[in-house]
Amino acid sequence: MLKEAMMNWLSKVLPSPKASRSAIGLMSGTSLDGLDACIVRENSEDHRIEVIDTLRSELPFRIRGGLQKIIQSGEVNLETLLHLEHQYTEAVIEQCQKLIESSDHKISVIGFHGQTLWHAPHLGSTLQIGFSERLAEATLTPVAHQFRRGDMARDGQGAPLAPLFHAAHFGRATENVAVLNLGGIANLSLIVSGKPIQGWDLGPANTLSDIWHEMHQNKPFDFAGNYAASGRVNDDLLMVLLSDPYFGRSPPKSTGREYFSSAWLLAIVNQFPSIEPADVQATLNQLTAILVDRALPDDIDILVVCGGGIHNAHLMDQIDNTVVPLVVGSETFSIDPDFVEAACFGWLGLQCLDQQIMETSPVTGSKLAGVLGSLVFPTSETETRAATTRT
């Protein structure tokens, strides 16, 4: 009965082979700077993604504060966790409903990443919250979710997954492209002609600078980089930061705020009791720039930058002054830098809907290729309501 219901749904949401399809992609990163949602349309000819509508909202303070406390401490009361998941899911539902109501595109699937609370590749597990079944019922739309767990079940790191989308959208036959996502963690994708896609987490981008800025400026992030620009890079601090073993490990590798935490940062900065706080901020930006430069091979022609860190003018200047390739924002390739990750999960949602086998071993180290994500369908009763409201 369940299989029959799923096939019935698929027959409705999967168009003819020549038709284009649309999906909603959702992302809220570990920086907790907002909830990003977009509608993407997959071109039926070359399968590239076009972003046709976007919506960003700040997470309500009570949700952001609760999630931040869990992420920083790694400790949680279970009832508090369930309450936060409910509040977070309701915010996601509101975001999706606004997009659906304002668009005349039929949505085939919602790609829902959820909110990462803890990512532990060394344990072979990861935790994202988000009530996918509730989202499917509320929007009358299939939901693809839990993208990382399938990869980890095949002994992969579960991250990064963005390189798969980067290769599909940013890859060019005539140029070698690197894509740098400056989220809480910086991750890099290498799309080189004739070679398998490569991608891994470089290390901290916004996460440590956000933590430090909130400690010393009582604001969640140094948006334009003005605070960092008021300081100077401390070479001694930079050398200690760069000595962390993670930076010397070979890819594939992934990391997160669980590792690059406030405790990690303070343990190092406290070795420099007389350092000015603004100098720490400047040095953290330079750390990211150096990590990017070290990771880029000589044959890269263009570095495409996306993610919230692109708005940090000081960080972007440091990267531009450090690396060799031409540095451009992802808008050059027709995607707003703030919505590349959301677009990625819209695209991954479509791949999951198709049960597309994804080769992730070059980027996550998985032992087998496989489908990323699981599908949740509205109930039969909801299906009836959907058919009524959409005819």
Short mmCIF file of C-alpha atoms in Angstrom, two decimals:
data_model
loop_
_atom_site.label_atom_id
_atom_site.label_comp_id
_atom_site.label_asym_id
_atom_site.label_seq_id
_atom_site.Cartn_x
_atom_site.Cartn_y
_atom_site.Cartn_z
CA MET A 1 0.00 0.00 0.00
CA LEU A 2 2.83 2.36 0.93
CA LYS A 3 4.71 1.52 -2.27
CA GLU A 4 1.56 2.16 -4.31
CA ALA A 5 1.04 5.54 -2.62
CA MET A 6 4.65 6.53 -3.29
CA MET A 7 4.42 5.54 -6.95
CA ASN A 8 1.19 7.53 -7.25
CA TRP A 9 2.94 10.59 -5.86
CA LEU A 10 5.93 10.10 -8.14
CA SER A 11 3.70 9.88 -11.20
CA LYS A 12 2.33 13.31 -10.32
CA VAL A 13 5.53 15.11 -9.34
CA LEU A 14 7.82 13.63 -11.99
CA PRO A 15 7.15 15.38 -15.29
CA SER A 16 7.81 14.05 -18.76
CA PRO A 17 11.51 13.58 -19.65
CA LYS A 18 11.63 16.81 -21.67
CA ALA A 19 10.03 19.00 -19.00
CA SER A 20 11.86 21.19 -16.49
CA ARG A 21 11.22 20.62 -12.80
CA SER A 22 11.21 22.89 -9.77
CA ALA A 23 12.17 22.30 -6.16
CA ILE A 24 12.53 24.25 -2.96
CA GLY A 25 15.94 24.14 -1.30
CA LEU A 26 16.38 24.94 2.39
CA MET A 27 19.51 25.62 4.39
CA SER A 28 20.44 26.99 7.78
CA GLY A 29 24.12 26.65 8.56
CA THR A 30 26.08 26.31 11.77
CA SER A 31 26.69 30.06 11.81
CA LEU A 32 22.94 30.41 12.55
CA ASP A 33 22.85 33.68 10.62
CA GLY A 34 19.52 32.91 8.97
CA LEU A 35 17.22 30.51 7.18
CA ASP A 36 17.72 30.47 3.41
CA ALA A 37 15.08 29.16 1.03
CA CYS A 38 14.86 29.25 -2.74
CA ILE A 39 12.96 27.79 -5.65
CA VAL A 40 15.23 26.22 -8.23
CA ARG A 41 14.36 24.99 -11.70
CA GLU A 42 16.38 22.25 -13.34
CA ASN A 43 16.94 22.77 -17.05
CA SER A 44 15.78 19.70 -18.94
CA GLU A 45 18.58 19.95 -21.51
CA ASP A 46 21.81 20.43 -19.53
CA HIS A 47 20.40 19.85 -16.01
CA ARG A 48 21.89 23.09 -14.71
CA ILE A 49 19.99 24.89 -11.99
CA GLU A 50 18.29 28.26 -12.31
CA VAL A 51 17.31 30.05 -9.10
CA ILE A 52 13.93 31.65 -9.77
CA ASP A 53 12.91 32.90 -6.33
CA THR A 54 14.62 33.39 -2.97
CA LEU A 55 13.62 34.17 0.59
CA ARG A 56 15.84 34.74 3.61
CA SER A 57 14.76 35.31 7.18
CA GLU A 58 16.58 35.57 10.46
CA LEU A 59 15.99 32.76 12.90
CA PRO A 60 13.90 34.08 15.80
CA PHE A 61 16.15 35.00 18.72
CA ARG A 62 14.73 32.32 21.01
CA ILE A 63 15.48 29.62 18.43
CA ARG A 64 18.93 30.95 17.55
CA GLY A 65 19.89 31.30 21.20
CA GLY A 66 18.69 27.81 22.07
CA LEU A 67 20.46 26.20 19.13
CA GLN A 68 23.64 28.15 19.78
CA LYS A 69 23.73 26.97 23.39
CA ILE A 70 23.44 23.34 22.30
CA ILE A 71 26.04 23.64 19.54
CA GLN A 72 28.56 25.37 21.79
CA SER A 73 28.12 23.11 24.82
CA GLY A 74 27.18 19.79 23.23
CA GLU A 75 24.66 19.33 26.03
CA VAL A 76 20.87 19.44 25.90
CA ASN A 77 17.72 18.58 27.80
CA LEU A 78 15.68 16.28 25.55
CA GLU A 79 12.42 18.14 26.08
CA THR A 80 14.18 21.40 25.23
CA LEU A 81 15.54 19.79 22.07
CA LEU A 82 12.10 18.66 20.94
CA HIS A 83 10.66 22.09 21.66
CA LEU A 84 13.41 23.74 19.61
CA GLU A 85 12.87 21.29 16.75
CA HIS A 86 9.16 22.15 16.73
CA GLN A 87 9.85 25.90 16.69
CA TYR A 88 12.51 25.51 14.00
CA THR A 89 10.23 23.38 11.82
CA GLU A 90 7.39 25.89 12.10
CA ALA A 91 9.77 28.64 10.92
CA VAL A 92 10.75 26.43 7.96
CA ILE A 93 7.11 25.73 7.11
CA GLU A 94 6.30 29.44 7.12
CA GLN A 95 9.24 30.08 4.79
CA CYS A 96 8.16 27.35 2.36
CA GLN A 97 4.52 28.40 2.33
CA LYS A 98 5.48 31.98 1.47
CA LEU A 99 7.52 30.75 -1.49
CA ILE A 100 4.83 28.36 -2.69
CA GLU A 101 2.09 30.98 -2.44
CA SER A 102 4.11 33.59 -4.34
CA SER A 103 5.15 31.26 -7.17
CA ASP A 104 3.29 29.77 -10.11
CA HIS A 105 5.80 26.90 -10.37
CA LYS A 106 4.71 23.42 -9.36
CA ILE A 107 7.11 22.19 -6.69
CA SER A 108 8.18 18.58 -7.20
CA VAL A 109 10.10 18.22 -3.93
CA ILE A 110 11.51 20.15 -0.99
CA GLY A 111 15.19 19.52 -0.26
CA PHE A 112 15.43 19.98 3.51
CA HIS A 113 18.87 19.90 5.08
CA GLY A 114 17.70 20.63 8.62
CA GLN A 115 19.80 22.29 11.30
CA THR A 116 23.05 20.57 12.17
CA LEU A 117 23.56 20.26 15.91
CA TRP A 118 26.50 17.88 15.89
CA HIS A 119 28.62 16.38 13.14
CA ALA A 120 30.90 13.54 14.22
CA PRO A 121 32.51 11.80 11.23
CA HIS A 122 34.94 10.01 13.56
CA LEU A 123 31.89 8.30 15.06
CA GLY A 124 30.24 7.76 11.69
CA SER A 125 27.23 9.84 12.65
CA THR A 126 25.66 13.27 12.38
CA LEU A 127 22.61 15.00 13.85
CA GLN A 128 20.32 17.42 12.03
CA ILE A 129 16.98 18.43 13.53
CA GLY A 130 13.84 19.21 11.56
CA PHE A 131 10.45 17.46 11.48
CA SER A 132 10.34 16.44 7.83
CA GLU A 133 7.01 14.61 8.09
CA ARG A 134 5.39 17.74 9.50
CA LEU A 135 6.90 19.83 6.67
CA ALA A 136 5.53 17.41 4.05
CA GLU A 137 2.03 17.50 5.54
CA ALA A 138 1.96 21.27 5.96
CA THR A 139 3.12 22.01 2.41
CA LEU A 140 1.45 19.05 0.64
CA THR A 141 4.81 18.32 -0.96
CA PRO A 142 7.30 15.43 -0.81
CA VAL A 143 10.36 16.19 1.30
CA ALA A 144 13.88 14.85 0.74
CA HIS A 145 15.92 14.90 3.94
CA GLN A 146 18.78 13.26 5.88
CA PHE A 147 21.21 13.67 2.99
CA ARG A 148 24.32 13.10 5.09
CA ARG A 149 23.38 9.87 6.84
CA GLY A 150 23.22 7.78 3.67
CA ASP A 151 26.78 8.76 2.85
CA MET A 152 27.93 7.99 6.39
CA ALA A 153 26.23 4.59 6.19
CA ARG A 154 28.64 3.90 3.32
CA ASP A 155 31.60 4.94 5.52
CA GLY A 156 31.76 8.48 4.14
CA GLN A 157 32.30 11.65 6.17
CA GLY A 158 28.81 12.91 5.31
CA ALA A 159 30.34 16.20 4.21
CA PRO A 160 30.94 18.19 2.21
CA LEU A 161 28.12 17.47 -0.22
CA ALA A 162 28.14 20.86 -1.94
CA PRO A 163 30.96 19.86 -4.37
CA LEU A 164 28.50 17.58 -6.18
CA PHE A 165 26.28 20.56 -6.93
CA HIS A 166 29.23 22.83 -7.63
CA ALA A 167 30.45 20.44 -10.32
CA ALA A 168 26.99 20.25 -11.89
CA HIS A 169 26.44 24.00 -11.97
CA PHE A 170 29.83 25.75 -12.01
CA GLY A 171 31.84 23.25 -14.06
CA ARG A 172 33.15 24.56 -17.38
CA ALA A 173 34.83 22.73 -20.25
CA THR A 174 37.30 25.53 -20.98
CA GLU A 175 38.30 26.63 -17.47
CA ASN A 176 39.34 24.99 -14.24
CA VAL A 177 37.14 26.28 -11.45
CA ALA A 178 37.36 26.22 -7.67
CA VAL A 179 34.30 27.03 -5.58
CA LEU A 180 34.81 28.39 -2.07
CA ASN A 181 31.90 28.41 0.34
CA LEU A 182 32.48 30.77 3.26
CA GLY A 183 29.96 29.54 5.80
CA GLY A 184 30.70 28.74 9.41
CA ILE A 185 33.27 26.36 7.94
CA ALA A 186 35.11 27.08 4.69
CA ASN A 187 34.81 24.28 2.15
CA LEU A 188 36.45 24.10 -1.25
CA SER A 189 35.49 22.29 -4.46
CA LEU A 190 37.98 21.70 -7.28
CA ILE A 191 36.44 21.21 -10.72
CA VAL A 192 39.35 20.46 -13.04
CA SER A 193 38.93 19.21 -16.60
CA GLY A 194 39.69 15.51 -16.94
CA LYS A 195 39.86 14.89 -13.18
CA PRO A 196 37.30 13.68 -10.62
CA ILE A 197 35.63 16.37 -8.54
CA GLN A 198 37.46 17.05 -5.27
CA GLY A 199 36.10 18.81 -2.22
CA TRP A 200 36.74 19.07 1.50
CA ASP A 201 36.37 21.28 4.55
CA LEU A 202 39.35 23.60 4.86
CA GLY A 203 38.65 24.79 8.39
CA PRO A 204 37.00 27.79 10.06
CA ALA A 205 35.60 30.69 8.05
CA ASN A 206 32.87 32.57 9.92
CA THR A 207 32.50 30.35 12.96
CA LEU A 208 35.51 31.50 15.00
CA SER A 209 35.32 35.13 13.91
CA ASP A 210 31.61 35.17 14.84
CA ILE A 211 32.36 33.72 18.27
CA TRP A 212 35.13 36.25 18.89
CA HIS A 213 33.14 39.20 17.60
CA GLU A 214 30.18 38.36 19.84
CA MET A 215 32.49 38.05 22.84
CA HIS A 216 34.09 41.46 22.31
CA GLN A 217 31.54 43.53 20.37
CA ASN A 218 28.30 41.97 21.66
CA LYS A 219 27.09 41.48 18.09
CA PRO A 220 26.74 38.09 16.38
CA PHE A 221 29.07 38.73 13.45
CA ASP A 222 31.50 41.19 11.86
CA PHE A 223 29.34 41.60 8.75
CA ALA A 224 31.50 43.95 6.67
CA GLY A 225 34.74 43.08 8.43
CA ASN A 226 35.13 46.54 9.95
CA TYR A 227 36.24 45.22 13.33
CA ALA A 228 38.85 42.95 11.73
CA ALA A 229 40.01 45.85 9.56
CA SER A 230 40.71 47.89 12.70
CA GLY A 231 43.23 45.28 13.86
CA ARG A 232 46.52 43.86 12.62
CA VAL A 233 47.48 40.28 11.87
CA ASN A 234 49.53 38.78 14.69
CA ASP A 235 52.03 36.44 13.03
CA ASP A 236 52.82 34.52 16.22
CA LEU A 237 49.15 33.78 16.86
CA LEU A 238 48.70 32.84 13.21
CA MET A 239 51.53 30.29 13.41
CA VAL A 240 49.97 28.62 16.45
CA LEU A 241 46.54 28.52 14.79
CA LEU A 242 48.01 26.96 11.66
CA SER A 243 49.79 24.27 13.68
CA ASP A 244 46.54 22.44 14.42
CA PRO A 245 46.74 18.83 13.17
CA TYR A 246 43.49 19.13 11.18
CA PHE A 247 45.14 21.47 8.68
CA GLY A 248 47.85 18.92 7.93
CA ARG A 249 45.48 16.06 7.21
CA SER A 250 44.89 15.04 3.61
CA PRO A 251 41.39 15.11 2.12
CA PRO A 252 38.75 13.83 2.12
CA LYS A 253 38.02 15.41 5.48
CA SER A 254 35.25 17.35 7.18
CA THR A 255 34.92 19.35 10.36
CA GLY A 256 32.60 21.73 12.18
CA ARG A 257 31.94 23.89 15.22
CA GLU A 258 32.23 20.77 17.36
CA TYR A 259 35.99 20.93 16.75
CA PHE A 260 36.66 24.58 15.97
CA SER A 261 34.80 25.81 19.03
CA SER A 262 35.10 28.69 21.48
CA ALA A 263 37.10 26.37 23.75
CA TRP A 264 39.55 25.63 20.91
CA LEU A 265 39.97 29.32 20.17
CA LEU A 266 40.36 30.47 23.78
CA ALA A 267 42.92 27.76 24.54
CA ILE A 268 45.14 29.31 21.87
CA VAL A 269 44.39 33.01 22.32
CA ASN A 270 44.99 32.76 26.09
CA GLN A 271 48.62 32.02 25.26
CA PHE A 272 48.81 35.68 24.16
CA PRO A 273 47.49 37.62 27.19
CA SER A 274 48.45 41.06 25.88
CA ILE A 275 47.00 40.70 22.38
CA GLU A 276 44.39 43.23 21.25
CA PRO A 277 40.96 41.69 20.52
CA ALA A 278 40.78 43.38 17.10
CA ASP A 279 44.13 41.79 16.21
CA VAL A 280 42.66 38.36 16.94
CA GLN A 281 39.77 39.16 14.60
CA ALA A 282 42.16 40.20 11.81
CA THR A 283 44.29 37.10 12.37
CA LEU A 284 41.29 34.77 12.15
CA ASN A 285 40.44 36.25 8.74
CA GLN A 286 44.03 35.77 7.61
CA LEU A 287 43.90 32.15 8.80
CA THR A 288 41.01 31.50 6.42
CA ALA A 289 42.79 33.25 3.53
CA ILE A 290 45.94 31.17 4.03
CA LEU A 291 43.97 27.92 4.22
CA VAL A 292 42.36 28.78 0.88
CA ASP A 293 45.68 29.65 -0.74
CA ARG A 294 47.37 26.46 0.47
CA ALA A 295 44.55 24.32 -0.91
CA LEU A 296 44.41 25.81 -4.42
CA PRO A 297 46.42 23.93 -7.08
CA ASP A 298 48.30 25.88 -9.73
CA ASP A 299 45.94 24.92 -12.56
CA ILE A 300 42.87 26.73 -11.16
CA ASP A 301 41.76 29.64 -13.35
CA ILE A 302 38.82 31.04 -11.36
CA LEU A 303 37.89 31.00 -7.68
CA VAL A 304 34.12 31.36 -7.25
CA VAL A 305 33.11 32.53 -3.77
CA CYS A 306 29.74 32.07 -2.07
CA GLY A 307 28.32 31.98 1.44
CA GLY A 308 27.82 34.61 4.11
CA GLY A 309 31.53 35.36 4.39
CA ILE A 310 31.47 37.05 0.99
CA HIS A 311 29.93 40.09 2.70
CA ASN A 312 33.01 40.44 4.91
CA ALA A 313 34.96 42.92 2.79
CA HIS A 314 38.08 42.57 4.95
CA LEU A 315 38.11 38.78 4.58
CA MET A 316 37.53 39.03 0.83
CA ASP A 317 40.40 41.51 0.48
CA GLN A 318 42.69 39.15 2.37
CA ILE A 319 41.70 36.23 0.14
CA ASP A 320 42.04 38.31 -3.04
CA ASN A 321 45.49 39.52 -1.96
CA THR A 322 46.65 36.02 -1.03
CA VAL A 323 45.50 33.70 -3.84
CA VAL A 324 46.58 33.63 -7.49
CA PRO A 325 43.36 32.85 -9.46
CA LEU A 326 40.78 35.44 -10.44
CA VAL A 327 38.28 35.80 -7.56
CA VAL A 328 34.60 36.29 -8.44
CA GLY A 329 31.31 35.97 -6.60
CA SER A 330 28.88 33.21 -7.55
CA GLU A 331 26.53 35.84 -8.99
CA THR A 332 28.89 35.75 -12.00
CA PHE A 333 27.47 32.26 -12.55
CA SER A 334 23.88 33.42 -11.96
CA ILE A 335 23.42 32.36 -8.33
CA ASP A 336 23.25 34.81 -5.44
CA PRO A 337 26.13 33.93 -3.04
CA ASP A 338 23.69 33.78 -0.12
CA PHE A 339 21.62 31.04 -1.76
CA VAL A 340 24.15 28.62 -3.27
CA GLU A 341 23.79 26.18 -0.38
CA ALA A 342 19.99 26.36 -0.46
CA ALA A 343 20.10 25.81 -4.23
CA CYS A 344 22.39 22.84 -3.62
CA PHE A 345 19.81 21.14 -1.42
CA GLY A 346 17.04 21.90 -3.88
CA TRP A 347 19.15 20.15 -6.51
CA LEU A 348 19.96 17.27 -4.15
CA GLY A 349 16.23 16.97 -3.46
CA LEU A 350 15.60 16.43 -7.16
CA GLN A 351 18.38 13.82 -7.34
CA CYS A 352 16.85 12.03 -4.35
CA LEU A 353 13.41 12.13 -5.97
CA ASP A 354 14.94 10.44 -9.02
CA GLN A 355 16.78 7.95 -6.78
CA GLN A 356 19.92 9.07 -8.56
CA ILE A 357 23.07 7.18 -7.60
CA MET A 358 25.68 9.75 -6.48
CA GLU A 359 29.43 9.11 -6.53
CA THR A 360 30.68 10.76 -3.34
CA SER A 361 33.93 8.90 -2.67
CA PRO A 362 36.24 11.68 -4.00
CA VAL A 363 34.75 14.24 -1.59
CA THR A 364 33.56 12.26 1.45
CA GLY A 365 35.62 9.10 1.25
CA SER A 366 32.55 6.85 1.04
CA LYS A 367 33.22 3.28 -0.03
CA LEU A 368 30.18 3.00 -2.29
CA ALA A 369 28.10 5.24 -4.52
CA GLY A 370 24.45 5.56 -3.54
CA VAL A 371 21.35 7.69 -3.18
CA LEU A 372 21.72 10.72 -0.91
CA GLY A 373 18.69 11.37 1.26
CA SER A 374 15.37 9.78 2.08
CA LEU A 375 11.89 10.75 0.90
CA VAL A 376 8.87 11.63 3.02
CA PHE A 377 5.48 11.83 1.31
CA PRO A 378 2.26 13.41 2.58
CA THR A 379 -0.43 10.95 3.64
CA SER A 380 -3.17 9.74 1.27
CA GLU A 381 -5.60 12.15 2.90
CA THR A 382 -3.23 15.01 2.24
CA GLU A 383 -2.78 13.78 -1.33
CA THR A 384 -6.52 14.15 -1.85
CA ARG A 385 -6.45 17.69 -0.47
CA ALA A 386 -3.49 18.53 -2.69
CA ALA A 387 -5.23 17.27 -5.82
CA THR A 388 -8.28 19.37 -4.93
CA THR A 389 -6.38 22.58 -4.26
CA ARG A 390 -4.08 22.32 -7.27
CA THR A 391 -6.67 21.63 -10.00
#
